[in-house]
Short mmCIF file of N, CA and C in Angstrom, two decimals:
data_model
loop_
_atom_site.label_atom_id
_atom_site.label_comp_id
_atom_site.label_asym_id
_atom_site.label_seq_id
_atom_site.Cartn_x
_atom_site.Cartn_y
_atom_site.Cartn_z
N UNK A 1 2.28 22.68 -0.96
CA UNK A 1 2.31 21.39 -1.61
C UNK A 1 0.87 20.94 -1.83
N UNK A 2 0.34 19.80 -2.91
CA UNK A 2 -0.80 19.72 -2.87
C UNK A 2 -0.65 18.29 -3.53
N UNK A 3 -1.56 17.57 -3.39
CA UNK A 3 -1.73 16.37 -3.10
C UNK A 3 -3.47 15.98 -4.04
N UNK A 4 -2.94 15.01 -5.09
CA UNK A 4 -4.14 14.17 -5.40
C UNK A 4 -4.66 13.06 -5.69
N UNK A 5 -5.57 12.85 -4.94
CA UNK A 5 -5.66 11.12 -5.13
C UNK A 5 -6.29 10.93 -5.78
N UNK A 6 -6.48 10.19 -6.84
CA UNK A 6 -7.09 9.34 -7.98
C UNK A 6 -7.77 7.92 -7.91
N UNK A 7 -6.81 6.90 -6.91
CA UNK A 7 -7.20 5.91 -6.76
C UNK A 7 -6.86 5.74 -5.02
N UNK A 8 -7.72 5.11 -4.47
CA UNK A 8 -9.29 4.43 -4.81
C UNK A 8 -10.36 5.78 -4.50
N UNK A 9 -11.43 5.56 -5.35
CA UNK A 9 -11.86 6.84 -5.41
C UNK A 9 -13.10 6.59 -4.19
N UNK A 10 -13.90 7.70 -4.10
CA UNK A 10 -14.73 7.96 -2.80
C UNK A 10 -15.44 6.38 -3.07
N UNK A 11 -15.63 6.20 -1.44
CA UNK A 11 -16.98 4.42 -1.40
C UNK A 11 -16.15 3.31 -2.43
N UNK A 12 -15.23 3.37 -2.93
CA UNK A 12 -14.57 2.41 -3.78
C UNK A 12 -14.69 0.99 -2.64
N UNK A 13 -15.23 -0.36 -3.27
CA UNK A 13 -15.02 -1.37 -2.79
C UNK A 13 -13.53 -2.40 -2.95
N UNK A 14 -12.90 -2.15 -1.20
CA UNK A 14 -11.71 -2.56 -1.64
C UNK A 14 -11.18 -3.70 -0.61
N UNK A 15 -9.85 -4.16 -1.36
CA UNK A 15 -9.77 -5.85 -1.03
C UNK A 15 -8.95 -5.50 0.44
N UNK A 16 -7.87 -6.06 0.68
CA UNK A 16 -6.49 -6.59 1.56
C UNK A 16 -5.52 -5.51 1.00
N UNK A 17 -5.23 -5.28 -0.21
CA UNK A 17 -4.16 -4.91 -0.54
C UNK A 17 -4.67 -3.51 -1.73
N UNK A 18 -4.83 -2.23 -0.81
CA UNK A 18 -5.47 -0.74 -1.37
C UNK A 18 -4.51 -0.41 -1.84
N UNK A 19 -4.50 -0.51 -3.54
CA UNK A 19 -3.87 0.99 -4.05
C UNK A 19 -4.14 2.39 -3.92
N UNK A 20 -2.68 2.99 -3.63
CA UNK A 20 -2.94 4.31 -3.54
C UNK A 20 -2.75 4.87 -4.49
N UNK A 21 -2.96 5.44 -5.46
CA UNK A 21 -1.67 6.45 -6.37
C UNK A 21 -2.57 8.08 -6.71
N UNK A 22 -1.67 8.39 -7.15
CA UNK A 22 -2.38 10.07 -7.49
C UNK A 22 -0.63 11.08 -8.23
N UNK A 23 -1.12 12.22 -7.09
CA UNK A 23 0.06 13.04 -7.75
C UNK A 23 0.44 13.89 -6.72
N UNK A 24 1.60 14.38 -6.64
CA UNK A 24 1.86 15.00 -5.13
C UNK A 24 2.67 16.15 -5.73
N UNK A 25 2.99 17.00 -4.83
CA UNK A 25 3.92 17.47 -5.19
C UNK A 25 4.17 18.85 -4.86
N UNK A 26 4.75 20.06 -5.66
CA UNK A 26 5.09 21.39 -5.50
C UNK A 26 6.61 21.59 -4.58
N UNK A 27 7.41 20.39 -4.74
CA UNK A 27 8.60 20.59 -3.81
C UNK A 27 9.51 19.67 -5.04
N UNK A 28 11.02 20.10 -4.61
CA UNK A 28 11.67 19.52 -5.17
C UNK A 28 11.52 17.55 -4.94
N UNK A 29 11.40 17.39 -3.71
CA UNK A 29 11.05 16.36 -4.04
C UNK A 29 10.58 15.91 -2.38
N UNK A 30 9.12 15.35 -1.56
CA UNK A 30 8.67 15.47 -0.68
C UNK A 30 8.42 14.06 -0.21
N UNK A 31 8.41 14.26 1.41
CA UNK A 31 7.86 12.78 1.86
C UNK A 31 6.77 13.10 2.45
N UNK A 32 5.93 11.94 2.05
CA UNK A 32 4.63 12.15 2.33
C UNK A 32 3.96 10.82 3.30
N UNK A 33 3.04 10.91 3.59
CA UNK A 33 2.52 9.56 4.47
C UNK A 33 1.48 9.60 4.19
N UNK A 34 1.09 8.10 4.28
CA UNK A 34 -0.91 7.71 4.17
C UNK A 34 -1.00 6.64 5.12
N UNK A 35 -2.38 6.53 5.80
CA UNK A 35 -2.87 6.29 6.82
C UNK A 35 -4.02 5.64 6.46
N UNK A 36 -4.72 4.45 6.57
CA UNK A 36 -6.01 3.98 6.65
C UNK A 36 -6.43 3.60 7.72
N UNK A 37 -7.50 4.32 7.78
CA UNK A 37 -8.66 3.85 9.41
C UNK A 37 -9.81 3.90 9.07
N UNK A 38 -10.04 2.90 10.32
CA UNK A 38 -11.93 3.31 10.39
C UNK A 38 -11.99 3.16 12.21
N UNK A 39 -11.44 3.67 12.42
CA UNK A 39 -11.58 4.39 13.82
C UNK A 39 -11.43 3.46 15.20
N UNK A 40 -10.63 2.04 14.92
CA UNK A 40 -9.94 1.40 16.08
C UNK A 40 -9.00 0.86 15.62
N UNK A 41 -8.72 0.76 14.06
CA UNK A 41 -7.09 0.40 14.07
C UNK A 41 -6.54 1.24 13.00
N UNK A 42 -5.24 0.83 12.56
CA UNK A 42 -4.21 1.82 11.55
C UNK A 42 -3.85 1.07 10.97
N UNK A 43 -3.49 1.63 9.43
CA UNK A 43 -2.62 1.12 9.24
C UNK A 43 -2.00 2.04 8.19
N UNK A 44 -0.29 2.55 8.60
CA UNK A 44 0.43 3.72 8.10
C UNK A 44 1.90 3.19 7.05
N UNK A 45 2.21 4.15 6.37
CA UNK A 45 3.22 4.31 5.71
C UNK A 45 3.74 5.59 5.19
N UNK A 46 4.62 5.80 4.51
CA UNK A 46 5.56 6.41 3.95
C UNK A 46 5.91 6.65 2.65
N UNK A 47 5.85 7.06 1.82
CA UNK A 47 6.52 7.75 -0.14
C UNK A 47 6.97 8.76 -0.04
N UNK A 48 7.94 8.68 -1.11
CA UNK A 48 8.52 10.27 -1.86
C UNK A 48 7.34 10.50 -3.28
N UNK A 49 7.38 11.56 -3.16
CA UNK A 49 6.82 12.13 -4.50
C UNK A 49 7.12 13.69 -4.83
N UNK A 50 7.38 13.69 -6.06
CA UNK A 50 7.84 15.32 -6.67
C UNK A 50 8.27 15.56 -7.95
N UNK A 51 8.80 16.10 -8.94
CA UNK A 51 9.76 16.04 -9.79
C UNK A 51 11.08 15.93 -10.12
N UNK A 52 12.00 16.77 -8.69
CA UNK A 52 12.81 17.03 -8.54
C UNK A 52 13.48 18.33 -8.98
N UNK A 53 12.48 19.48 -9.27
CA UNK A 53 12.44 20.83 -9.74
C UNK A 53 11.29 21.51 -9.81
N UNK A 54 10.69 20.89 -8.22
CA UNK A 54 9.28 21.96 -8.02
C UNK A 54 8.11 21.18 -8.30
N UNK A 55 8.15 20.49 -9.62
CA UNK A 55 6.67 20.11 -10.23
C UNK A 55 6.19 18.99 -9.24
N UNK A 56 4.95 18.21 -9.64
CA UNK A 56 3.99 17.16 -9.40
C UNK A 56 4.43 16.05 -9.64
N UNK A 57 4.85 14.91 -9.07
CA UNK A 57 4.91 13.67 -9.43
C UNK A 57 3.49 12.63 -9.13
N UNK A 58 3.96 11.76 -10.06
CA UNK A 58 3.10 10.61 -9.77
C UNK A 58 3.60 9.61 -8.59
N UNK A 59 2.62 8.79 -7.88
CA UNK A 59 3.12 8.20 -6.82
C UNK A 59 1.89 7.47 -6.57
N UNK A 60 2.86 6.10 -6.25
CA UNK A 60 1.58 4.65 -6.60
C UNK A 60 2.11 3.78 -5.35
N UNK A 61 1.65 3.47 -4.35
CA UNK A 61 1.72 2.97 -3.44
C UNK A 61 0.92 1.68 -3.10
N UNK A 62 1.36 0.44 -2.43
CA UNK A 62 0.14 -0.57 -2.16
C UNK A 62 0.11 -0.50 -0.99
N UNK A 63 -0.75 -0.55 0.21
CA UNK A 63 -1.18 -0.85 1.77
C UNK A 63 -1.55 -2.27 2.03
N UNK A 64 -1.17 -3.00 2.82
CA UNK A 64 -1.39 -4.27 2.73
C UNK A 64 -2.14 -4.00 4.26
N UNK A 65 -3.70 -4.51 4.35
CA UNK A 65 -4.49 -4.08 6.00
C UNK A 65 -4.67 -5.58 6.10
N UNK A 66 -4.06 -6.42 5.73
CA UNK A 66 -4.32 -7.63 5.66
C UNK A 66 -4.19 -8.12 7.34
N UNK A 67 -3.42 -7.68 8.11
CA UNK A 67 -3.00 -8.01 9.60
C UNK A 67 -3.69 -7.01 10.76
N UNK A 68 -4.48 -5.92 10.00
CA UNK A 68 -5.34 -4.70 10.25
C UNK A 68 -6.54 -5.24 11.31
N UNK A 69 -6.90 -5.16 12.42
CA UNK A 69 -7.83 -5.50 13.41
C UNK A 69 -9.29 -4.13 12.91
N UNK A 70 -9.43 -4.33 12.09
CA UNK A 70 -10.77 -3.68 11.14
C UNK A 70 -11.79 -4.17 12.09
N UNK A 71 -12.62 -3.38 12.68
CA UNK A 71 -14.35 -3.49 12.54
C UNK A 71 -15.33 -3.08 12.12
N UNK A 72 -14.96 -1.92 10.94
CA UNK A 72 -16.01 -1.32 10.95
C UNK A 72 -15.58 -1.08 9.36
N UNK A 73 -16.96 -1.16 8.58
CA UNK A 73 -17.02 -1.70 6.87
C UNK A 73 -16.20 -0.48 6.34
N UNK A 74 -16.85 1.01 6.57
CA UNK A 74 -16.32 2.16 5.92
C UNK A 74 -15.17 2.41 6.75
N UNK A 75 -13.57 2.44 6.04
CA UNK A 75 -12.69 3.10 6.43
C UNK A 75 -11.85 4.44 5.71
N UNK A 76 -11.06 4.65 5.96
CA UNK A 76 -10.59 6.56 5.32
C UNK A 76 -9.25 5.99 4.88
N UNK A 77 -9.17 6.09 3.67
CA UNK A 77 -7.66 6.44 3.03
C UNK A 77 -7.48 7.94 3.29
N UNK A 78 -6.24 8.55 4.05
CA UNK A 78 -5.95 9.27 4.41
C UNK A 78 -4.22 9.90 3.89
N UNK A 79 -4.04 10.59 3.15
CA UNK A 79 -2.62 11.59 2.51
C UNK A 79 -2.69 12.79 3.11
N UNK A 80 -1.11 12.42 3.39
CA UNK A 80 -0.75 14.31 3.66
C UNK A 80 0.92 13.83 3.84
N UNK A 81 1.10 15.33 3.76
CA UNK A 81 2.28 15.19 4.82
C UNK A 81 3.00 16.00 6.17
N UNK A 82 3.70 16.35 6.32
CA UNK A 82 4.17 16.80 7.52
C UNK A 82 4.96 17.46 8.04
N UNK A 83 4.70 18.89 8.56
CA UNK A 83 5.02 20.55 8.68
C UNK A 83 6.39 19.92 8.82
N UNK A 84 7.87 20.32 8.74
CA UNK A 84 9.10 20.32 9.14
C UNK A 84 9.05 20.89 10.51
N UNK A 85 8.15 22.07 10.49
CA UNK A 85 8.34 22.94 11.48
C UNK A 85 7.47 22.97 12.71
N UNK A 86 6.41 22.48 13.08
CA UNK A 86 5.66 21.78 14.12
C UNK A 86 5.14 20.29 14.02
N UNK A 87 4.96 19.00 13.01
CA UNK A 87 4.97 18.20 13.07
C UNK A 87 3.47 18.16 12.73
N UNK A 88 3.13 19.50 12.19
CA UNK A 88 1.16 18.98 12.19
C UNK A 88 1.51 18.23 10.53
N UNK A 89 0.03 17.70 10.39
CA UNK A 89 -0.11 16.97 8.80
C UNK A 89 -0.86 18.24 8.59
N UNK A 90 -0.38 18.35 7.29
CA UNK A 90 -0.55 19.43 6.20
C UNK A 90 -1.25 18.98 4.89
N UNK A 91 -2.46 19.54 4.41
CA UNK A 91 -2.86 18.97 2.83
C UNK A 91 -3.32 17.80 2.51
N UNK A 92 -4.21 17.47 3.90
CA UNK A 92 -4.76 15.83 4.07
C UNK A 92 -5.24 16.19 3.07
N UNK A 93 -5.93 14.67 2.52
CA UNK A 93 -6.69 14.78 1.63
C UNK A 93 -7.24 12.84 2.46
N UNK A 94 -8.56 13.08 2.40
CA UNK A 94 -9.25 11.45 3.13
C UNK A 94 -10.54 11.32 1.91
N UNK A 95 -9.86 9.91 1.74
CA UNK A 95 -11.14 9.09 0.53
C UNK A 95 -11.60 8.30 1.50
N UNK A 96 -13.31 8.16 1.40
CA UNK A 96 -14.13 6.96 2.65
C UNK A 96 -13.99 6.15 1.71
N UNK A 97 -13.70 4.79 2.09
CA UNK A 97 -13.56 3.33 1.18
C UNK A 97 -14.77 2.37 2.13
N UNK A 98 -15.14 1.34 1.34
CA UNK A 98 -15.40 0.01 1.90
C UNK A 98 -14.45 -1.12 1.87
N UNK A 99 -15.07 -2.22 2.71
CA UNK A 99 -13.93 -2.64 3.58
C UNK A 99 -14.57 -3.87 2.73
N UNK A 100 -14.15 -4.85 1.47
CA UNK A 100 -15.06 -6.02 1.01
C UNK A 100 -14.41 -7.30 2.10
N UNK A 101 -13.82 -7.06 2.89
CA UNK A 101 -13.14 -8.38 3.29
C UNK A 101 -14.48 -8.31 4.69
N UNK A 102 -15.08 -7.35 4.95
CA UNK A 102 -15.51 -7.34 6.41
C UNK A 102 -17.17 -7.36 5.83
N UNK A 103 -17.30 -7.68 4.85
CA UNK A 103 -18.28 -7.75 4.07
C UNK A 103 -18.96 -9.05 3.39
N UNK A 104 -17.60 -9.84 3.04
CA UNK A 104 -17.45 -11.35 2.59
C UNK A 104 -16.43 -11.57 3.08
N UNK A 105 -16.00 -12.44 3.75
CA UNK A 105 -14.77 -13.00 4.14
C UNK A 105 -14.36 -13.28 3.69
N UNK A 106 -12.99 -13.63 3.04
CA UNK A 106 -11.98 -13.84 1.48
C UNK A 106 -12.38 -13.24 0.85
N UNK A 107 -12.81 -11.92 1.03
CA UNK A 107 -13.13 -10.61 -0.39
C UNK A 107 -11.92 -10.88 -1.16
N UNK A 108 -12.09 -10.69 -2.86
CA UNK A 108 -10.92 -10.67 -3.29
C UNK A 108 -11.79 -9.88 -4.48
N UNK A 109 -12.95 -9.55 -4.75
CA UNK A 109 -13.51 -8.89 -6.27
C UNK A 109 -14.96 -8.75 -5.99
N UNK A 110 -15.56 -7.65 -6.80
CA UNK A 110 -16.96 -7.45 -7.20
C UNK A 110 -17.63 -7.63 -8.09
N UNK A 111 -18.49 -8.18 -8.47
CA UNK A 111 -19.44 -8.24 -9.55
C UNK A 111 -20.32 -7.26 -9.96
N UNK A 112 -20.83 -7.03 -10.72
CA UNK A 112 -21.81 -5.50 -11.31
C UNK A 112 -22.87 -6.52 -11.71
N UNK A 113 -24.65 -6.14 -11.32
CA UNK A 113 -25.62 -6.94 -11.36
C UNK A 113 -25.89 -5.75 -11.72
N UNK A 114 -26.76 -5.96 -13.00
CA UNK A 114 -27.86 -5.34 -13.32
C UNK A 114 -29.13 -5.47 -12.62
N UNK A 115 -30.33 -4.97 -12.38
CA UNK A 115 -31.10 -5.14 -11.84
C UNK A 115 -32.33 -5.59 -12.66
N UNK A 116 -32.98 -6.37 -12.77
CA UNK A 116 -33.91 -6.96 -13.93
C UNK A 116 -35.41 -6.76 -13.16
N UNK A 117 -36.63 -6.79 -14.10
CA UNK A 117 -37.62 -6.80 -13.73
C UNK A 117 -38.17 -7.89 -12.43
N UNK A 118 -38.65 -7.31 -11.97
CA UNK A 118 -39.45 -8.80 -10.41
C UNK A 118 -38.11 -8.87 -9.50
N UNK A 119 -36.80 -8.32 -9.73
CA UNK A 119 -35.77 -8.53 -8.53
C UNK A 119 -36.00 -7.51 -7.18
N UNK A 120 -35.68 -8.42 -5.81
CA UNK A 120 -35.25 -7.65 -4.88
C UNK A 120 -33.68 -7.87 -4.78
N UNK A 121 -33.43 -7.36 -3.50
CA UNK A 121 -32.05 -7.69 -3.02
C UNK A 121 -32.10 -8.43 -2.68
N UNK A 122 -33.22 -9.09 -1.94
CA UNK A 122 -33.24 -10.52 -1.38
C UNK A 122 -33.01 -11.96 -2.18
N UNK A 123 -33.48 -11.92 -3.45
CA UNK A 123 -33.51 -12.55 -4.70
C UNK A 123 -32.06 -12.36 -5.61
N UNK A 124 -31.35 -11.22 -5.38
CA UNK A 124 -30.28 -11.05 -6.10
C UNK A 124 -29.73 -11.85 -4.66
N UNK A 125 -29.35 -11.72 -4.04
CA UNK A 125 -28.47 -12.44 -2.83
C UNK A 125 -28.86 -13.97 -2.82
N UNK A 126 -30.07 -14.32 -3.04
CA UNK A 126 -30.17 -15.72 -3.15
C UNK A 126 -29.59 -16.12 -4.45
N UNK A 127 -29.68 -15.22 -5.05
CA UNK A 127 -28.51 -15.80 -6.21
C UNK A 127 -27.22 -16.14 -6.46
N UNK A 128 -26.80 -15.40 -5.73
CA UNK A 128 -25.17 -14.91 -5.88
C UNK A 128 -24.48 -15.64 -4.48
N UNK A 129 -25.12 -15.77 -3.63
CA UNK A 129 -24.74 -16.50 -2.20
C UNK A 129 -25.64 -17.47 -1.93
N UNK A 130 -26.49 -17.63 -2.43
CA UNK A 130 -27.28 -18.87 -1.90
C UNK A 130 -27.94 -18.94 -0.73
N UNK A 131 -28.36 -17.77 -0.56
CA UNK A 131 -28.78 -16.95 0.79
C UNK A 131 -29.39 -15.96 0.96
N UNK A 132 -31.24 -15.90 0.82
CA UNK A 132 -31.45 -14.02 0.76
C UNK A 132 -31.19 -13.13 1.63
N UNK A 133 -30.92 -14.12 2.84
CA UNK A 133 -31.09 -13.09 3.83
C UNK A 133 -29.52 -12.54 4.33
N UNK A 134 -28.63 -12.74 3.14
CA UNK A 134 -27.55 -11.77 3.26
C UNK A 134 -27.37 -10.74 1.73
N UNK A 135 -28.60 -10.40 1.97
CA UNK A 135 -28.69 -8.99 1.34
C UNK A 135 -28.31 -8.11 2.42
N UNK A 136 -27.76 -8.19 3.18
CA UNK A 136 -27.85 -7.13 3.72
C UNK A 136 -25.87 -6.48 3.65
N UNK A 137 -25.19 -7.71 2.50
CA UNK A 137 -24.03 -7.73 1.74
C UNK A 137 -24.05 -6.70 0.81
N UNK A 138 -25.25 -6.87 0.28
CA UNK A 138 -25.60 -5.59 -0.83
C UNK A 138 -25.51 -4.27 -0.67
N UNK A 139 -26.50 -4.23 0.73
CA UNK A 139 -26.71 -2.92 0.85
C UNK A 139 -25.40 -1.94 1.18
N UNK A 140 -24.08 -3.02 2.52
CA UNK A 140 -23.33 -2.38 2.63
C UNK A 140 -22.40 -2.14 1.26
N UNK A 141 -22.12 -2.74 0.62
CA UNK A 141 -21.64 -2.66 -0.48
C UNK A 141 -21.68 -2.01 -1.89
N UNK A 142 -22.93 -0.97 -1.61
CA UNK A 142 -23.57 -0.08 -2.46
C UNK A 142 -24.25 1.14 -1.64
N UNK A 143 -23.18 2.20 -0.85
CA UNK A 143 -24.13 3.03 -0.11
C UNK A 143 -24.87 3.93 -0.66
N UNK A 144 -25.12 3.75 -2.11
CA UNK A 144 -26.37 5.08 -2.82
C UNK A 144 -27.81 3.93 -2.67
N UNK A 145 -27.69 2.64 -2.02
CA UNK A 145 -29.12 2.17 -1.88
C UNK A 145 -29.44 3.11 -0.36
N UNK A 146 -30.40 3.49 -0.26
CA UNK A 146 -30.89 4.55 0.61
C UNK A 146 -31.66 3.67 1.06
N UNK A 147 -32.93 2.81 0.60
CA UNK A 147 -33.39 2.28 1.17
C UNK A 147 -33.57 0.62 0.51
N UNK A 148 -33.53 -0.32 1.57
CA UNK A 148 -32.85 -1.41 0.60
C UNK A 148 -34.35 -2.39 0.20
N UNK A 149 -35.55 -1.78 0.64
CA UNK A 149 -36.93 -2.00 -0.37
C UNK A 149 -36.78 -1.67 -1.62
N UNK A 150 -36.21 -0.44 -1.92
CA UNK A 150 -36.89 0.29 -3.04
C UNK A 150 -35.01 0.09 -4.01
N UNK A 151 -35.17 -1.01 -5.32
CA UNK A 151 -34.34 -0.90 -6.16
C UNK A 151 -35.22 -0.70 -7.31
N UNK A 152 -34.16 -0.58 -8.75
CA UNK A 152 -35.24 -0.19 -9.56
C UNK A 152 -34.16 -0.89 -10.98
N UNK A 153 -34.94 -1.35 -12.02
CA UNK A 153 -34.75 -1.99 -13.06
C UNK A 153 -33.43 -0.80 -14.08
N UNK A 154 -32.59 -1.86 -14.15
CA UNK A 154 -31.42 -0.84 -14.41
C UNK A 154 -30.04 -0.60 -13.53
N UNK A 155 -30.37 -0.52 -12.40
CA UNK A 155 -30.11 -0.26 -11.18
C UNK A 155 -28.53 -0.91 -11.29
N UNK A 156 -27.52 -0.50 -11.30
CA UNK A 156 -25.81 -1.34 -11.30
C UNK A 156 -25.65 -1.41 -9.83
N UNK A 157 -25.78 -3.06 -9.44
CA UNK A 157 -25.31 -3.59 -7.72
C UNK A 157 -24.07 -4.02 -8.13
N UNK A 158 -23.21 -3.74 -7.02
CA UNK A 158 -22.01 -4.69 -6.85
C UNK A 158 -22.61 -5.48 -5.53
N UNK A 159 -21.51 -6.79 -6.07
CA UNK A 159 -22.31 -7.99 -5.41
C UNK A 159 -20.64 -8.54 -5.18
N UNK A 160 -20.03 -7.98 -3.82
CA UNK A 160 -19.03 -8.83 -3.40
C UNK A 160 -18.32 -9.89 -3.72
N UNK A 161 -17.74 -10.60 -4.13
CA UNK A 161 -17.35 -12.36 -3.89
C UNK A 161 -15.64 -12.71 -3.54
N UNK A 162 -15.60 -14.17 -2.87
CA UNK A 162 -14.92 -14.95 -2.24
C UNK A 162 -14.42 -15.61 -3.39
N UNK A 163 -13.01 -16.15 -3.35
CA UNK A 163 -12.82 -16.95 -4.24
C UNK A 163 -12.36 -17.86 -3.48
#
């Protein structure tokens, strides 16, 4: 059986309520489970996906981590499913996500900032929060900043927000 996820894709910044979907399949018709962690809490479920004559289905699932005891920003969307015959998970497949609620509190969306001449992160955050010294919102929220001195004109930030 083989298993693909599409959404949410690798580092995707995501709310309360993670879509899953992709394509599963190679059985007449299979149950599968997904799992999100970041390594002190869970939160699990259950789908069918298949054709019903072997092929690939599509399969779109929502996770609600809304009641989820989360501490830690990066967590794992996690698919597979599960041997009949010893109970191991078979054909994981784990996307690392960010966590925007543990990031901004009432995460509900991101913004895309261009990066303009004379900006830091500190200056984009005093913009957008009214606060420079929670750039440090940015950085988790964009892990290709490597180092959060050095941005560069051009540069696409997502910039969290609360509604």
């Amino acid at each position: 059986m083989s298993i693909n996820i599409q959404q949410p894709q690798p580092y995707d910044l995501v709310g309360n309520h993670i879509h899953i979907a992709g394509t599963a399949g190679a059985a007449f018709e299979a149950s599968y489970s997904y799992r999100i962690t970041e390594g002190h809490d869970e939160v699990a479920g259950h789908f069918m996906a298949g054709d019903g004559v072997g092929g690939h289905g599509q399969f779109q699932v929502i996770a609600d981590v809304t009641t989820a005891a989360f501490t830690q920003v990066f967590a794992y969307v996690e698919v597979y499913h599960v041997s009949p015959r010893d109970g191991s998970e078979r054909d994981r497949v784990i996307v690392p996500v960010i966590l925007g609620a543990l990031i901004v509190p009432g995460y509900t969306a991101y913004l895309e900032h261009i990066v303009a001449g004379g900006e830091t992160l500190w200056s984009i955050a005093q913009r957008h929060y009214g606060n420079g010294s929670l750039y440090h919102r940015l950085v988790t929220a964009n892990p290709g900043i490597v180092n959060p001195n050095v941005i560069h004109v051009g540069d696409v930030i997502r910039v969290p927000r609360a509604e």
